[in-house]
Short mmCIF file of C-alpha atoms in Angstrom, two decimals:
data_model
loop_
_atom_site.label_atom_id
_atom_site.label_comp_id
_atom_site.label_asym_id
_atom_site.label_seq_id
_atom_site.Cartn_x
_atom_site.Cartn_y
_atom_site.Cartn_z
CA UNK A 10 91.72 31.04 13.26
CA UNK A 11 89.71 28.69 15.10
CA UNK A 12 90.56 26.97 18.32
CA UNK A 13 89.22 23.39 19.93
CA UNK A 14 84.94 24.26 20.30
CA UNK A 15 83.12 22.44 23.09
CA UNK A 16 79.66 22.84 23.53
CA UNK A 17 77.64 23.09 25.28
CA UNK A 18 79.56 25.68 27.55
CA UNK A 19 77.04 24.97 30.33
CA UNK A 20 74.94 22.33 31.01
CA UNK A 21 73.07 21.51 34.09
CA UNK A 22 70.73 18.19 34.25
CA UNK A 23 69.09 16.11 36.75
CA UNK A 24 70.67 13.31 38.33
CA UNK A 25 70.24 10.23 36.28
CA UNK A 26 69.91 11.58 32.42
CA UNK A 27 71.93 11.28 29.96
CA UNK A 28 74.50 13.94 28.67
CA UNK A 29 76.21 14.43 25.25
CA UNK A 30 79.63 17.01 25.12
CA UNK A 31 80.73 17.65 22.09
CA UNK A 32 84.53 18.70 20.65
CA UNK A 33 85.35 20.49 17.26
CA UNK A 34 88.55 20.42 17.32
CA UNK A 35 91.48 22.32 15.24
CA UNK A 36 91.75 21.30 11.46
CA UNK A 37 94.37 18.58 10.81
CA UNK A 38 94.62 17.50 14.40
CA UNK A 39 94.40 13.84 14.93
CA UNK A 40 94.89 13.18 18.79
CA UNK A 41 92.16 14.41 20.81
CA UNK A 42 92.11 14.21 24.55
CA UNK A 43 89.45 14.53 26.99
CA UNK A 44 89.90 15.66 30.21
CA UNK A 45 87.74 16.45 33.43
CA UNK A 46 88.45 19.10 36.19
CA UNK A 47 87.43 19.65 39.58
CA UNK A 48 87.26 23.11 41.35
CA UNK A 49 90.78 23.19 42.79
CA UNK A 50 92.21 20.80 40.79
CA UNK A 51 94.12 19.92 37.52
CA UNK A 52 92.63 18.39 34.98
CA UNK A 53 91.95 14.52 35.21
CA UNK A 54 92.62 12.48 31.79
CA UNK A 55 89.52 10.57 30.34
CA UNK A 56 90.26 9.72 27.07
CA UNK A 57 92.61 9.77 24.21
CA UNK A 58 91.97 9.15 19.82
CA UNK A 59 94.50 9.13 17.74
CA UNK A 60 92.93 9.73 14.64
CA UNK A 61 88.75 7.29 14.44
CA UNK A 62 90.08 4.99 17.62
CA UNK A 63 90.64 5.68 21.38
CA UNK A 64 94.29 4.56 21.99
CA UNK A 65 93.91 4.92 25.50
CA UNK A 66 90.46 5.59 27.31
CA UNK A 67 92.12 4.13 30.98
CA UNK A 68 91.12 7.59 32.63
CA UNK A 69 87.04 7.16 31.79
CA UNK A 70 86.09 6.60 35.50
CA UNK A 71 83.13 3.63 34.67
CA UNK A 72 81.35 2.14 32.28
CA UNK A 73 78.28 5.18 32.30
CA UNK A 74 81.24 7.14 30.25
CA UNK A 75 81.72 6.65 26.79
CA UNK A 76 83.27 8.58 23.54
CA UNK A 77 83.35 8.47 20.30
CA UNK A 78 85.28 10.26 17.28
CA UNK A 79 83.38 8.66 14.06
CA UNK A 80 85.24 10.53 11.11
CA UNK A 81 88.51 11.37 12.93
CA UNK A 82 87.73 15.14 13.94
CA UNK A 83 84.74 16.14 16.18
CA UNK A 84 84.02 14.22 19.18
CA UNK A 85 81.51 13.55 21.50
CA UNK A 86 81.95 12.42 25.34
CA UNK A 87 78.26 11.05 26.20
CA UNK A 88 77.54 10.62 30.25
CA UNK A 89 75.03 8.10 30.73
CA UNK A 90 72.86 8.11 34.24
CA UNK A 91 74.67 10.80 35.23
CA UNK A 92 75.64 11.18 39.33
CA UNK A 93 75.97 14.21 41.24
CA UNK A 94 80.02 13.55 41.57
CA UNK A 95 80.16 13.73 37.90
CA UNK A 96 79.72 17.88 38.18
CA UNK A 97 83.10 19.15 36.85
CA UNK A 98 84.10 21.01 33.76
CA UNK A 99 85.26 18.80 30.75
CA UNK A 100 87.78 19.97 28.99
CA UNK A 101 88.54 18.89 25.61
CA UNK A 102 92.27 19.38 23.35
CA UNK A 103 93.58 18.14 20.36
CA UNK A 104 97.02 18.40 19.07
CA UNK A 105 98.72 17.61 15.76
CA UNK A 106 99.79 14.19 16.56
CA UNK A 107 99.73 13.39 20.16
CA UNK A 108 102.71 11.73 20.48
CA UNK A 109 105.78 12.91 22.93
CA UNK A 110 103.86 16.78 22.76
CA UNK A 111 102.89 18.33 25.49
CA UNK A 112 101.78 21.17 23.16
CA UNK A 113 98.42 20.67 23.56
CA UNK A 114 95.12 23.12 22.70
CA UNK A 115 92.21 23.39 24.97
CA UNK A 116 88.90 24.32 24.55
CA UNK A 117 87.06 26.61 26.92
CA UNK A 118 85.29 23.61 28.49
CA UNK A 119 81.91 22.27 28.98
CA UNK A 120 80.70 22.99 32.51
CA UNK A 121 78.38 20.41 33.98
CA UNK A 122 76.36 20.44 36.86
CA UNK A 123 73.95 17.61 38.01
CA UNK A 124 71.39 18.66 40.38
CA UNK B 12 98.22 8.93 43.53
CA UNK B 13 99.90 11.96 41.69
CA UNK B 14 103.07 12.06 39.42
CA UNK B 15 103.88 15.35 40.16
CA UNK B 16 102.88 18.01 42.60
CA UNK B 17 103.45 21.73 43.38
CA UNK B 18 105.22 23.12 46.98
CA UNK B 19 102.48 25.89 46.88
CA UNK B 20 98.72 26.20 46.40
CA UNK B 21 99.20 30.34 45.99
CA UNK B 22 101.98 32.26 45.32
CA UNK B 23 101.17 36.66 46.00
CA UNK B 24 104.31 38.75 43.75
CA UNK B 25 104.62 42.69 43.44
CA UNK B 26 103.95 43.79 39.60
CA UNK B 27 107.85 43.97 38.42
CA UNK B 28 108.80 40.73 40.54
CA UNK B 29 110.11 37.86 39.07
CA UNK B 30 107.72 34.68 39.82
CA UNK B 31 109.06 31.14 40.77
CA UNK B 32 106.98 28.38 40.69
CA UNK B 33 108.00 24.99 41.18
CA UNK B 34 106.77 21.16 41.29
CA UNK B 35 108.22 18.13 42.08
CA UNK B 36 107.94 14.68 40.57
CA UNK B 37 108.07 11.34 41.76
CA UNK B 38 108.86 9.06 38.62
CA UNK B 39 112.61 9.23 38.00
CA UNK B 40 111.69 7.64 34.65
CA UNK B 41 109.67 10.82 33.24
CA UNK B 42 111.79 12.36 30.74
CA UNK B 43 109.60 15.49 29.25
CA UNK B 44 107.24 17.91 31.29
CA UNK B 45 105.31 21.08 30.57
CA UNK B 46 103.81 23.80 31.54
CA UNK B 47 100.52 25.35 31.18
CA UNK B 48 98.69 28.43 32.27
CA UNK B 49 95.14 28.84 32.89
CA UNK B 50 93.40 32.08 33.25
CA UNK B 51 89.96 31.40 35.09
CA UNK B 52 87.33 29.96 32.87
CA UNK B 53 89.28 29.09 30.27
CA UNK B 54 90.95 25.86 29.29
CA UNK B 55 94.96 25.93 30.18
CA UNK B 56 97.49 27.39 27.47
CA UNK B 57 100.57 25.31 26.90
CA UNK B 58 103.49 27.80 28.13
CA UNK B 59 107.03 26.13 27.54
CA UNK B 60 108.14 22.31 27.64
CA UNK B 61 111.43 20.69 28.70
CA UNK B 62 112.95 16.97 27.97
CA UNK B 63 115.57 15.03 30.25
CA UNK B 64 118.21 15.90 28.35
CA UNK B 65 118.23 19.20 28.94
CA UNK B 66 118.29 21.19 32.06
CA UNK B 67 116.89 24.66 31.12
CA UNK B 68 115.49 26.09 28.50
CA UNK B 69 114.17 29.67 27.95
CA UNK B 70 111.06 31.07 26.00
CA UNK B 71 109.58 34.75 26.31
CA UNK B 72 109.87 36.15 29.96
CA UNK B 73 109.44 32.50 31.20
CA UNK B 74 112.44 29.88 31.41
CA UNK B 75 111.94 26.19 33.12
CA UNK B 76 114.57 24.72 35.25
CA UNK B 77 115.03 20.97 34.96
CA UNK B 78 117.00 19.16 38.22
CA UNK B 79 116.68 15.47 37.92
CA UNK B 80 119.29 14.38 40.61
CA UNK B 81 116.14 15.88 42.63
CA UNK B 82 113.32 15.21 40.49
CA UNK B 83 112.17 18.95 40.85
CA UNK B 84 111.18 21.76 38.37
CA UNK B 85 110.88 25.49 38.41
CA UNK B 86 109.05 27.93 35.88
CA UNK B 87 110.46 31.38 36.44
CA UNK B 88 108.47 34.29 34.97
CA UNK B 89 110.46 37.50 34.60
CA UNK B 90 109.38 40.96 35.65
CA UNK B 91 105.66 39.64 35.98
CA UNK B 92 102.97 41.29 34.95
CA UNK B 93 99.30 41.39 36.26
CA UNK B 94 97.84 39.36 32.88
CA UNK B 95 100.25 36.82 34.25
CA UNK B 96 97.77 36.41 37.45
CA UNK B 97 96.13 32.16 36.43
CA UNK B 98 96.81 28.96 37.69
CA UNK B 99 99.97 27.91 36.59
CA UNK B 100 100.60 23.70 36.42
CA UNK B 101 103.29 21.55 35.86
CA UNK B 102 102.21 18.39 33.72
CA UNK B 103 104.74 15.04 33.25
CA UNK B 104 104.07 14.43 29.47
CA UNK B 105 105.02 10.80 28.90
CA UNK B 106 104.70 9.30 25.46
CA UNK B 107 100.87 10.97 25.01
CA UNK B 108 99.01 11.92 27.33
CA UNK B 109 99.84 14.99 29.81
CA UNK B 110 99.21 14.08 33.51
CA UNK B 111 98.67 17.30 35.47
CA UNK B 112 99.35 18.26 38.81
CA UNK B 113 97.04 20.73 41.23
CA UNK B 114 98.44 23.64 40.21
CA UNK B 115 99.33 26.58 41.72
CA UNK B 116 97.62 29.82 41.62
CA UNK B 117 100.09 32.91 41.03
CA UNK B 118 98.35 36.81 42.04
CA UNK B 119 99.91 39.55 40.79
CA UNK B 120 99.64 42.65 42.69
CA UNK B 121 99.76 46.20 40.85
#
């Protein structure tokens, strides 16, 4: 069966472009979360759709972040003018309905480095 | 800052040991937390949750301790085993989203 996809796995870019992550996550799943992590650290929340709409996108650190979930299933964190802080893998999950579940799937995580 | 934290950043246990991990939250008010596992360069893997009203609860080789007169938590592994070496963190789960501690990093030693 298939699990929550992010791709790419690895991407490195020069400071100031513009990134796109994307997350294919489980069938059926209508919360999707992202979240960032730092070497030696948990993960940070970003974002959170239930279903088309972020219910809660507090954690996205500045405006330069931005996501979107068009048709309710993948989803695609996009980076603009990206900084050398924003290195960190970004970890995506879903879950079946996001609310009082801890039970959450993660991908493997899109790695990003900005040089 | 954080809503919950763990005592230690690494935790070293024989092959055959039992493991004991715990965290400790700040937020008197949090009434369901989790646990995850994650092996290195993966995303983490939910392991066993736990809500207020309850003080323990028990899945496979792995039960969670609940102590809210002291707002701490324990995730005891039984007879551990060297897949069980990853970074294991406690998360406060609130009504959606999963806030995540630094985790602590458990090495199992054959």
């Amino acid at each position: 069966g298939a699990g929550v996809s992010q791709t790419p796995s690895n991407k490195v870019t020069e400071k100031g472009k513009y990134v796109e992550l994307r997350c294919d996550p489980i069938s059926g799943h209508t919360a999707l979360y992202w979240y960032r992590q730092s070497l030696g650290q948990g993960p940070e929340f970003l974002i959170y759709f239930q279903g088309t709409g972020a219910a809660d996108d507090s954690g996205l650190p500045n405006d330069r972040f931005f996501a979107v979930r068009p048709e309710g299933s993948v989803s695609t964190l996009k980076i603009q003018r990206t900084e050398r802080g924003d290195s960190a893998v970004y970890l995506c999950a879903s879950s079946l309905s996001g609310r009082n579940t801890g039970e959450l799937y993660f991908g493997e995580g899109s790695r990003l480095t900005v040089l | 800052g954080e809503s919950v934290g763990l005592h230690l950043p690494t935790l070293s246990v024989q092959e055959g040991d039992n493991s004991i991990i715990n965290c400790a939250y700040s937020n008197s008010a949090s009434d369901y937390f989790i646990w995850y596992k994650q092996e290195s360069g993966k995303g983490p893997q939910f392991i066993i949750d736990i809500r207020s009203n309850m003080d323990k609860r028990q899945g496979q080789r792995v039960t969670v301790l609940l102590n809210k007169t002291v707002k701490h938590l324990s995730l005891q592994i039984a007879a551990t085993q060297p897949g069980d070496s990853a970074v294991y963190f406690c998360a406060e789960g609130g009504s959606y989203i999963p806030t995540f501690g630094r985790g602590t990093s458990l090495i199992v030693h054959p």
